[in-house]
PDB file of C-alpha atoms in Angstrom:
ATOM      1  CA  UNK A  79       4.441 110.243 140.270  1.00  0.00           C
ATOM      2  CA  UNK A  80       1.192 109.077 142.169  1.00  0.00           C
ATOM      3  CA  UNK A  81       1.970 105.859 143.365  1.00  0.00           C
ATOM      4  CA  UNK A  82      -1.762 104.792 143.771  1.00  0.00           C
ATOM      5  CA  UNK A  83      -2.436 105.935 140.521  1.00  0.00           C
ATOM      6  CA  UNK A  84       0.743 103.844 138.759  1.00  0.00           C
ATOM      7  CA  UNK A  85       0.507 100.854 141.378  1.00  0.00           C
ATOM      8  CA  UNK A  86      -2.980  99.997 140.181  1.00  0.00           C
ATOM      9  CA  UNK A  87      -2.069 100.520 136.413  1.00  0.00           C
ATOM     10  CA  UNK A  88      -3.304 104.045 135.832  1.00  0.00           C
ATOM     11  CA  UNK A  89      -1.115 106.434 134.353  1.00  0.00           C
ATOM     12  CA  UNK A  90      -0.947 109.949 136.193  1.00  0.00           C
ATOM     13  CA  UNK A  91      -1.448 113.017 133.611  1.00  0.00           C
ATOM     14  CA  UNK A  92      -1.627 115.885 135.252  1.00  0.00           C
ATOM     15  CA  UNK A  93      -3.245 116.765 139.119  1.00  0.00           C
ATOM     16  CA  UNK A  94      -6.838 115.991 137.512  1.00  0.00           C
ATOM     17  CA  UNK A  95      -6.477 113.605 134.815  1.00  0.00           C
ATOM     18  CA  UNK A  96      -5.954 110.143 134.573  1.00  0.00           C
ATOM     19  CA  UNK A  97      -6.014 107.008 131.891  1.00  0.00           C
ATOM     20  CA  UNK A  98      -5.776 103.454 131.728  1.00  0.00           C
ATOM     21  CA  UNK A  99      -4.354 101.316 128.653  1.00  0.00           C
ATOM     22  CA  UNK A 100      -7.228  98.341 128.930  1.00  0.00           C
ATOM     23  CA  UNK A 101      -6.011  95.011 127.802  1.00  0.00           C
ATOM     24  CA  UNK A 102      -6.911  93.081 124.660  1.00  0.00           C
ATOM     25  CA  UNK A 103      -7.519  95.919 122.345  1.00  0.00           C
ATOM     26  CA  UNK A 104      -5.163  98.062 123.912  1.00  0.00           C
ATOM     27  CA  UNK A 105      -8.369 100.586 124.909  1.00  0.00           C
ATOM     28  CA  UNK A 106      -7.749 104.061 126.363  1.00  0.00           C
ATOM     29  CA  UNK A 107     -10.008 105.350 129.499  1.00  0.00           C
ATOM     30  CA  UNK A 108      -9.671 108.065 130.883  1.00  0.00           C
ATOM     31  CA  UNK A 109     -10.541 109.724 134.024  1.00  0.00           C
ATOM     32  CA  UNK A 110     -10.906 113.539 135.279  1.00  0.00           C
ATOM     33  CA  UNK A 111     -11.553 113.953 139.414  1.00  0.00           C
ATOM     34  CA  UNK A 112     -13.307 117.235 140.657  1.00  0.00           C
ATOM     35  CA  UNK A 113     -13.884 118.490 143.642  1.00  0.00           C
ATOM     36  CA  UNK A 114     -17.565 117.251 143.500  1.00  0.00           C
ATOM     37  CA  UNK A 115     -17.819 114.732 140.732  1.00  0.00           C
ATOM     38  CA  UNK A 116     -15.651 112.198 138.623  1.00  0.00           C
ATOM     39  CA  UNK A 117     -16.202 111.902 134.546  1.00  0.00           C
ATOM     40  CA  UNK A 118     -14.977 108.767 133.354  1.00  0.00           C
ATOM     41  CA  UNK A 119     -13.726 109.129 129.128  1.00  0.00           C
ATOM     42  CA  UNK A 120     -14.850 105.357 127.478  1.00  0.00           C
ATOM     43  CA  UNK A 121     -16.038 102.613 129.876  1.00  0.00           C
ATOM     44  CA  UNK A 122     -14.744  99.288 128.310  1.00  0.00           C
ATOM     45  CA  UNK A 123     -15.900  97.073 126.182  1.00  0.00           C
ATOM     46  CA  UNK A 124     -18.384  94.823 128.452  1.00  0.00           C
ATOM     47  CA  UNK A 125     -19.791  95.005 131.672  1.00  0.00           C
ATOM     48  CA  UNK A 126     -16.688  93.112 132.763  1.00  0.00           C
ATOM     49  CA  UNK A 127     -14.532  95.352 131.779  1.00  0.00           C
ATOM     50  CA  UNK A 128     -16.889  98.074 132.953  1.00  0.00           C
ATOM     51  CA  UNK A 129     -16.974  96.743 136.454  1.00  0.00           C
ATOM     52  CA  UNK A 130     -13.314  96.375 136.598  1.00  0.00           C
ATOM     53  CA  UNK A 131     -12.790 100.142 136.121  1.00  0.00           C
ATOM     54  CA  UNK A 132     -15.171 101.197 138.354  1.00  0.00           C
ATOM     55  CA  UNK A 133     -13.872  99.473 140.996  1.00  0.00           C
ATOM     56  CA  UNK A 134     -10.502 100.622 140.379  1.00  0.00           C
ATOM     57  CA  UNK A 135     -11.668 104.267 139.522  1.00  0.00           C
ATOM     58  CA  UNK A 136     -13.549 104.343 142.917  1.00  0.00           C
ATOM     59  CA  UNK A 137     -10.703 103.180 145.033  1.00  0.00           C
ATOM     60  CA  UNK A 138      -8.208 105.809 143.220  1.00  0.00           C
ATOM     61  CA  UNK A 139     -10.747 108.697 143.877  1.00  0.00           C
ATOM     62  CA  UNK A 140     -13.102 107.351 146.995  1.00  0.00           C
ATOM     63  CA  UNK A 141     -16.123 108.268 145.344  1.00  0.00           C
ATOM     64  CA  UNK A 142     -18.068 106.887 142.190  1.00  0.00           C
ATOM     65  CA  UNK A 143     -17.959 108.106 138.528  1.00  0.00           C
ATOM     66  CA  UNK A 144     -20.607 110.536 137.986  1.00  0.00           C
ATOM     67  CA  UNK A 145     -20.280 111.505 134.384  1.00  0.00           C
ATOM     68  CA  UNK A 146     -19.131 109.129 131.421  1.00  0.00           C
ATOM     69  CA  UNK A 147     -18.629 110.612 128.020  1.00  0.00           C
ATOM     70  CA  UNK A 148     -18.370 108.397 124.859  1.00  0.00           C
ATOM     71  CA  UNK A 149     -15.665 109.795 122.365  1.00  0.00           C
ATOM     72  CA  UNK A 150     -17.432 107.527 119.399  1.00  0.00           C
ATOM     73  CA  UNK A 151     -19.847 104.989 119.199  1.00  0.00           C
ATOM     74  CA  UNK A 152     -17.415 101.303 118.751  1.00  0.00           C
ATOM     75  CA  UNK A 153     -18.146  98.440 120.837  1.00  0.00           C
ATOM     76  CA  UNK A 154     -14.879  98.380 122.863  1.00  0.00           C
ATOM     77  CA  UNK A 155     -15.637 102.217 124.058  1.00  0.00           C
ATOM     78  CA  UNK A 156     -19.217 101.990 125.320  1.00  0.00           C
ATOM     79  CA  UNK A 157     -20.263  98.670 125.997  1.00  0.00           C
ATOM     80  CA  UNK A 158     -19.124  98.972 129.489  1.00  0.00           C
ATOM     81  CA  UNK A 159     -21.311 101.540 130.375  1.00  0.00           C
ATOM     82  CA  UNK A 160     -23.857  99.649 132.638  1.00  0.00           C
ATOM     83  CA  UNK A 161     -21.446  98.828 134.853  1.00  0.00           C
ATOM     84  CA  UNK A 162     -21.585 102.737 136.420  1.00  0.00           C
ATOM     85  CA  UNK A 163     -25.706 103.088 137.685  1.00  0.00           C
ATOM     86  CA  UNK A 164     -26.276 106.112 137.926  1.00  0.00           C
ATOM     87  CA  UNK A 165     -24.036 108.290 135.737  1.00  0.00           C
ATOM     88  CA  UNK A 166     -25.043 110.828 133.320  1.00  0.00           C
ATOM     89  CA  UNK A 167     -23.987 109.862 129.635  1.00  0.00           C
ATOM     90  CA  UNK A 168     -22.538 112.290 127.436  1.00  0.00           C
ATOM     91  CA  UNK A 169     -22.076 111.930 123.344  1.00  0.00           C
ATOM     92  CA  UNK A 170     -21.895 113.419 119.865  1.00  0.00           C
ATOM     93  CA  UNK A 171     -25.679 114.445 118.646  1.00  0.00           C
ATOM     94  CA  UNK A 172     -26.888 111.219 116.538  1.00  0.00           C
ATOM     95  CA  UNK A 173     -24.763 108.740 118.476  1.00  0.00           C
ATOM     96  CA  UNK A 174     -27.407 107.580 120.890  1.00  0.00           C
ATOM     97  CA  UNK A 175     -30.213 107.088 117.550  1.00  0.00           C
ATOM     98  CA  UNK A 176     -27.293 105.222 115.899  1.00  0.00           C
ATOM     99  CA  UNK A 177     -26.291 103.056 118.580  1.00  0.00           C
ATOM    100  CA  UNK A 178     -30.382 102.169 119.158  1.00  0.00           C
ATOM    101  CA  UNK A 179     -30.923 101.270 115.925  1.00  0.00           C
ATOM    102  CA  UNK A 180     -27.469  99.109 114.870  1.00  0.00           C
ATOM    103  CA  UNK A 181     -27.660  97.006 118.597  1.00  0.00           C
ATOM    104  CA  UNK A 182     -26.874  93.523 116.175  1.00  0.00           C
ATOM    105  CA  UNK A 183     -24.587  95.251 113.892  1.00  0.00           C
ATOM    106  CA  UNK A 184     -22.516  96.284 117.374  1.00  0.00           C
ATOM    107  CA  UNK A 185     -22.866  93.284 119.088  1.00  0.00           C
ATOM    108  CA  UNK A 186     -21.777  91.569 116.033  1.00  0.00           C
ATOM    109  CA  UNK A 187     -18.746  93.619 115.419  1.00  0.00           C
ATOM    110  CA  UNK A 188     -17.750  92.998 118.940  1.00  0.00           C
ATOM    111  CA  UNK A 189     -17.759  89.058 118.907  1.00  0.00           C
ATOM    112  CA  UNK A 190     -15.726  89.981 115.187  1.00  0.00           C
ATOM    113  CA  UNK A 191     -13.194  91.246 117.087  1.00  0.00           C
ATOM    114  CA  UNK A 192     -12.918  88.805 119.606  1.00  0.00           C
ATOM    115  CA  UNK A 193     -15.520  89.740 122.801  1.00  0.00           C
ATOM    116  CA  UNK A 194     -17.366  85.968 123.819  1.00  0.00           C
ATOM    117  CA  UNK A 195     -20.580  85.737 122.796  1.00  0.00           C
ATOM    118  CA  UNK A 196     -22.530  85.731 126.102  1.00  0.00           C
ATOM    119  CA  UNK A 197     -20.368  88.707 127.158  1.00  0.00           C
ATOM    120  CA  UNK A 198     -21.390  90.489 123.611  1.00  0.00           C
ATOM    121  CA  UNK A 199     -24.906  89.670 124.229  1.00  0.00           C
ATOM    122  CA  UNK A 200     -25.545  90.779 127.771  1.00  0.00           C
ATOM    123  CA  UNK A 201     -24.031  94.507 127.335  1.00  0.00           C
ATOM    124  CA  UNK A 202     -25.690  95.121 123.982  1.00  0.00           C
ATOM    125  CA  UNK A 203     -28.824  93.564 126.147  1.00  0.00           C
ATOM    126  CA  UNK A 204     -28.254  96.315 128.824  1.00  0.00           C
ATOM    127  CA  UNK A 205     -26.648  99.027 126.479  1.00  0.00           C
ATOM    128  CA  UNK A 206     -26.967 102.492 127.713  1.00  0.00           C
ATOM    129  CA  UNK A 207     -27.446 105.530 125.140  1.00  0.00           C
ATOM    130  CA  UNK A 208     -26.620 109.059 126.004  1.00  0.00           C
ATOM    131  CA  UNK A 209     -28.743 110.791 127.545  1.00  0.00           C
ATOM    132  CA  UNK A 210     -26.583 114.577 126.777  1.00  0.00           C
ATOM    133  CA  UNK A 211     -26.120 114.790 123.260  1.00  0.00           C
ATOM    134  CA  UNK A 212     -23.227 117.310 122.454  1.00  0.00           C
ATOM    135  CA  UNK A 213     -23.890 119.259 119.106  1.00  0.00           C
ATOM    136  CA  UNK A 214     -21.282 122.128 119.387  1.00  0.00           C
ATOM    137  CA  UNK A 215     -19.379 121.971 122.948  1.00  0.00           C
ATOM    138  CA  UNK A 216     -20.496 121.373 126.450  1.00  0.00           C
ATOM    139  CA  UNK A 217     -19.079 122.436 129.854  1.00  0.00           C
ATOM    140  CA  UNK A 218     -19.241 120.326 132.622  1.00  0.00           C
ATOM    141  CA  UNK A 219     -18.009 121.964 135.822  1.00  0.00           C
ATOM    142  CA  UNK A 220     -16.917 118.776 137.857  1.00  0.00           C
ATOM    143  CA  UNK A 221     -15.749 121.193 140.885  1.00  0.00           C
ATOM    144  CA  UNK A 222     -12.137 123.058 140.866  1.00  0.00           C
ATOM    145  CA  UNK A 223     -12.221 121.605 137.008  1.00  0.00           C
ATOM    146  CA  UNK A 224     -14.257 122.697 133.838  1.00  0.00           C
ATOM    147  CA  UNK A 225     -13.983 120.152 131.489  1.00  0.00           C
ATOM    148  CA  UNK A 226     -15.196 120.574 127.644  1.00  0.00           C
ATOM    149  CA  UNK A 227     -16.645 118.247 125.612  1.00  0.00           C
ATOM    150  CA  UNK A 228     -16.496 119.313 121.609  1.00  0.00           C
ATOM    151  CA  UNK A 229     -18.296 117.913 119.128  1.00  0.00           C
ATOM    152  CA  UNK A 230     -14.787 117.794 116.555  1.00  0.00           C
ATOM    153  CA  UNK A 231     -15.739 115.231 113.773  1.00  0.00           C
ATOM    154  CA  UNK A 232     -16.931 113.618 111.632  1.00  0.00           C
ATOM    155  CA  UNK A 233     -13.626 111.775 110.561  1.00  0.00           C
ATOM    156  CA  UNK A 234     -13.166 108.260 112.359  1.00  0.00           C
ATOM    157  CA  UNK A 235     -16.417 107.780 112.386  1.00  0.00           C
ATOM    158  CA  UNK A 236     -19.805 109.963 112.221  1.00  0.00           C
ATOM    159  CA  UNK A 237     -19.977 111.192 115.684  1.00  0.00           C
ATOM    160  CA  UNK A 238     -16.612 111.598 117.532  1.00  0.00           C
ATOM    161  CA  UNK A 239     -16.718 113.655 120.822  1.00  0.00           C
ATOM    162  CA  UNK A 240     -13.233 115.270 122.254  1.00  0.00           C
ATOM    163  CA  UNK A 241     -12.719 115.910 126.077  1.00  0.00           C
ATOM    164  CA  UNK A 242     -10.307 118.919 126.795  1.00  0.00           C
ATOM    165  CA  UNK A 243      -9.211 118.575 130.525  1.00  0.00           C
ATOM    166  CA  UNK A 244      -7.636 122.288 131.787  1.00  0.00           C
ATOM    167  CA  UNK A 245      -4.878 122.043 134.006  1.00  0.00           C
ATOM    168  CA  UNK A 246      -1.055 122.455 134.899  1.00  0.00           C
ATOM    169  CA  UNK A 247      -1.148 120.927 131.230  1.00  0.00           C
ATOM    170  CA  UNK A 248      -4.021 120.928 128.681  1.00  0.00           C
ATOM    171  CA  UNK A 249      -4.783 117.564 128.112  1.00  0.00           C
ATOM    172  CA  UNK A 250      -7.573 116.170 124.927  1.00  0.00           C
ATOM    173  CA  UNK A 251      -8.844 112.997 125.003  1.00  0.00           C
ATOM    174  CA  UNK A 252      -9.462 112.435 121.351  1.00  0.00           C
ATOM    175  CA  UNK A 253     -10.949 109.069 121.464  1.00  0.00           C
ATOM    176  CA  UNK A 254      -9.159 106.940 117.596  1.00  0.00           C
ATOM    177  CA  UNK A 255      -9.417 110.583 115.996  1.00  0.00           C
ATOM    178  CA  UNK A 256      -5.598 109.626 117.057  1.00  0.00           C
ATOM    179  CA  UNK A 257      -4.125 106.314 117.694  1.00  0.00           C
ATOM    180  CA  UNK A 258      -0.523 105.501 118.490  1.00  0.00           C
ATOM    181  CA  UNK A 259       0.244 101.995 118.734  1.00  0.00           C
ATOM    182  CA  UNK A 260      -0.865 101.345 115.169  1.00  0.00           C
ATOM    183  CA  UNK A 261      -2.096 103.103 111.688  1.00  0.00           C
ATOM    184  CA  UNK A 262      -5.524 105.287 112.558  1.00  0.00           C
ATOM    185  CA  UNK A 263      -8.232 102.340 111.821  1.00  0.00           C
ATOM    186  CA  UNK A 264     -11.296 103.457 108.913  1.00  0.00           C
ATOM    187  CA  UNK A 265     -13.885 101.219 109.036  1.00  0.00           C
ATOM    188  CA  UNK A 266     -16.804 101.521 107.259  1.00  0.00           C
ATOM    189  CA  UNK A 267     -18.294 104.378 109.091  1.00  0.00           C
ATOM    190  CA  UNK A 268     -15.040 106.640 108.637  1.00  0.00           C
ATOM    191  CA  UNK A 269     -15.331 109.961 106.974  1.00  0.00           C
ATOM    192  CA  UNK A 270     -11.463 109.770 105.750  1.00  0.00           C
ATOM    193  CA  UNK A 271     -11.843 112.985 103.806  1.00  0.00           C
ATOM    194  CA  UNK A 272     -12.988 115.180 106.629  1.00  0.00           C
ATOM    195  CA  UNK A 273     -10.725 113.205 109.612  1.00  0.00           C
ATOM    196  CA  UNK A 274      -8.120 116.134 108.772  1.00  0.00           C
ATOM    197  CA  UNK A 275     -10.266 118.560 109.079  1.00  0.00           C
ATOM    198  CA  UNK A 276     -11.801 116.871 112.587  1.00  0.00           C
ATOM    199  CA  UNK A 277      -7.579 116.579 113.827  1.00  0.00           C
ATOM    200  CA  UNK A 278      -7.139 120.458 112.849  1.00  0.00           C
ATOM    201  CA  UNK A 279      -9.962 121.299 115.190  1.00  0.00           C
ATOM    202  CA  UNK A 280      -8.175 119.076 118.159  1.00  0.00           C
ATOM    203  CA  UNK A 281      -5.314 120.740 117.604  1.00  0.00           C
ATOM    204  CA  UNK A 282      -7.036 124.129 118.150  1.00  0.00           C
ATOM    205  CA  UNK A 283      -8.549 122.625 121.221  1.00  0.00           C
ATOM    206  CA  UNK A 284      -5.488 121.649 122.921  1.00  0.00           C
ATOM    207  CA  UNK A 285      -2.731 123.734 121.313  1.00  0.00           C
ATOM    208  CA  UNK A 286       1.027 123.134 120.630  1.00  0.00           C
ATOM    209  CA  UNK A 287       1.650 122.119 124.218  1.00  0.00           C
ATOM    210  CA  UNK A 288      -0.796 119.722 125.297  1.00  0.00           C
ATOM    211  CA  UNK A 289      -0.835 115.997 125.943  1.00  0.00           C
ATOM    212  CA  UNK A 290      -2.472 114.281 123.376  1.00  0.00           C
ATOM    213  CA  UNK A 291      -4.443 111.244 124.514  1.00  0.00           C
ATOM    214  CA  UNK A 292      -4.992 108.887 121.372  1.00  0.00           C
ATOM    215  CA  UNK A 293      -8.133 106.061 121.619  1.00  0.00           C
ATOM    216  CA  UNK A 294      -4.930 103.628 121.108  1.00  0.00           C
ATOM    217  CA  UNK A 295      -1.336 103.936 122.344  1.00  0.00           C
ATOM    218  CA  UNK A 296       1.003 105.907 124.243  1.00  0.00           C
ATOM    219  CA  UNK A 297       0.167 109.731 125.242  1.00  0.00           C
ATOM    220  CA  UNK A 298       1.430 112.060 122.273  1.00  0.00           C
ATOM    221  CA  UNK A 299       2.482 115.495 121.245  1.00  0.00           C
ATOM    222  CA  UNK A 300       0.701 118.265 118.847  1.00  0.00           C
ATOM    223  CA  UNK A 301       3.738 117.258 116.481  1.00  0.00           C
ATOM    224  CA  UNK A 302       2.411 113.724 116.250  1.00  0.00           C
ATOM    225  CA  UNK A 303      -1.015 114.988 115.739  1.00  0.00           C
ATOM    226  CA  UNK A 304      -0.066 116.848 113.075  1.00  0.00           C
ATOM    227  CA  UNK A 305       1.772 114.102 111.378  1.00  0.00           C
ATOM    228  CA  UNK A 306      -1.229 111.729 111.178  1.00  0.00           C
ATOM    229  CA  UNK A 307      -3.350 114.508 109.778  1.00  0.00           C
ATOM    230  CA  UNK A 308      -0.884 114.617 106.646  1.00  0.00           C
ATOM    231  CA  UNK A 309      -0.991 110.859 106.390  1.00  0.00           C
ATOM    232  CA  UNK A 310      -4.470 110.413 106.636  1.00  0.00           C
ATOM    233  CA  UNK A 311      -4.842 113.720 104.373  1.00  0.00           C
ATOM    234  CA  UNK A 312      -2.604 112.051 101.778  1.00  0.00           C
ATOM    235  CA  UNK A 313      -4.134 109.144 101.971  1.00  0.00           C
ATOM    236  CA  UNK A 314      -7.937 110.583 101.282  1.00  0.00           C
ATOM    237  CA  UNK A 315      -6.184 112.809  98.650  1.00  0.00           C
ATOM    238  CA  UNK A 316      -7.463 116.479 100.138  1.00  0.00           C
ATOM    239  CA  UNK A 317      -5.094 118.823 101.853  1.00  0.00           C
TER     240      UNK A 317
END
């Protein structure tokens, strides 16, 4: 156990990888540390938020985040973006033209769920769009790490980005592809009859022994992976 990780509420995956359970919606961000630069997986939901893990990500690593990638396009994962000046923005191909033109559908969705107004308001105002866009996979050597990005969906929404972390322990972000602490969430920009198909290419990704790290919840296995595929399979009647 790192104790600087765990003491400031970060839980310690393997020698390169990090995450961080945000409150409220119970958000996942992650964090990979190279020898040159840090990528930070899902910035928060606002520029609070943002700020608050940048701070904490600098003191755990003594430098700042260089890369950020966006694993989908939902208020509570990218909205905290602005917070990090200066960092190169990674997503799906599409995602930054979507998130341009639905700014009032996101900012709306994220008062829906809860964010204040003013809060809502100021990191839609200040949004920042990717400015890599990730059709197939993309390497990013970070220094003594190679980290891949993959393009795996559509399924939870239209533009969901994996990050596969090598290590001691293969470890995939998978943004809600995955989510523990409750039933995978399909709003209306799901694809539920190709999610399965979007899970099977995670699992190729990562393999039967990796750490799974869902959008929502506790850190899982391949098994559990594997298990929400048939349930969301059943559920959108394909196999």
């Amino acid at each position: 156990m790192d104790v600087r990780w765990e003491e400031a509420g970060w839980e310690r995956l393997t020698g390169r990888a990090g995450r961080r359970r945000l409150p409220v919606w119970d958000c996942t961000v992650g964090l990979v540390v190279g020898d040159d630069s840090v990528l930070l997986i899902d910035p928060g939901s606002c520029l609070r938020e943002g700020a608050g893990v940048r701070a904490e990500a600098e003191r755990l690593t003594g430098r700042s985040v260089t890369h950020i990638a966006f694993t989908h396009g939902h208020f509570d994962h990218v909205l905290g973006a602005a917070a990090f000046p200066g960092a190169e923005v990674y997503g799906a191909v599409g995602l930054a033209a979507l998130l341009a033109a639905d700014r009032e559908e996101l900012r709306g969705d994220a008062v829906r769920h809860g964010l204040a107004e003013a809060e809502a308001a100021e990191a839609v105002e200040r949004l920042v769009l990717p400015g890599h866009h990730v059709s197939g996979e993309w390497t990013l050597d970070l220094g003594g790490v190679q980290v891949l990005l993959a393009n795996v969906g559509p399924g939870h929404t239209g533009h969901d980005l994996a990050v596969f972390v090598p290590g001691e322990r293969e470890t995939v972000f998978c943004g809600d592809l995955v989510e523990e602490s409750g039933e995978p969430m399909a709003g209306p920009d799901a694809m539920p009859r190709q999610w399965p198909a979007a899970l099977d290419r995670l699992l190729s990704l990562g393999g039967e022994d990796a750490l799974y790290v869902p959008g929502h919840g506790a850190v899982v296995t391949a098994e559990f992976v594997r298990a929400q595929r048939a349930t969301l399979a059943a559920r959108s009647g394909v196999s």
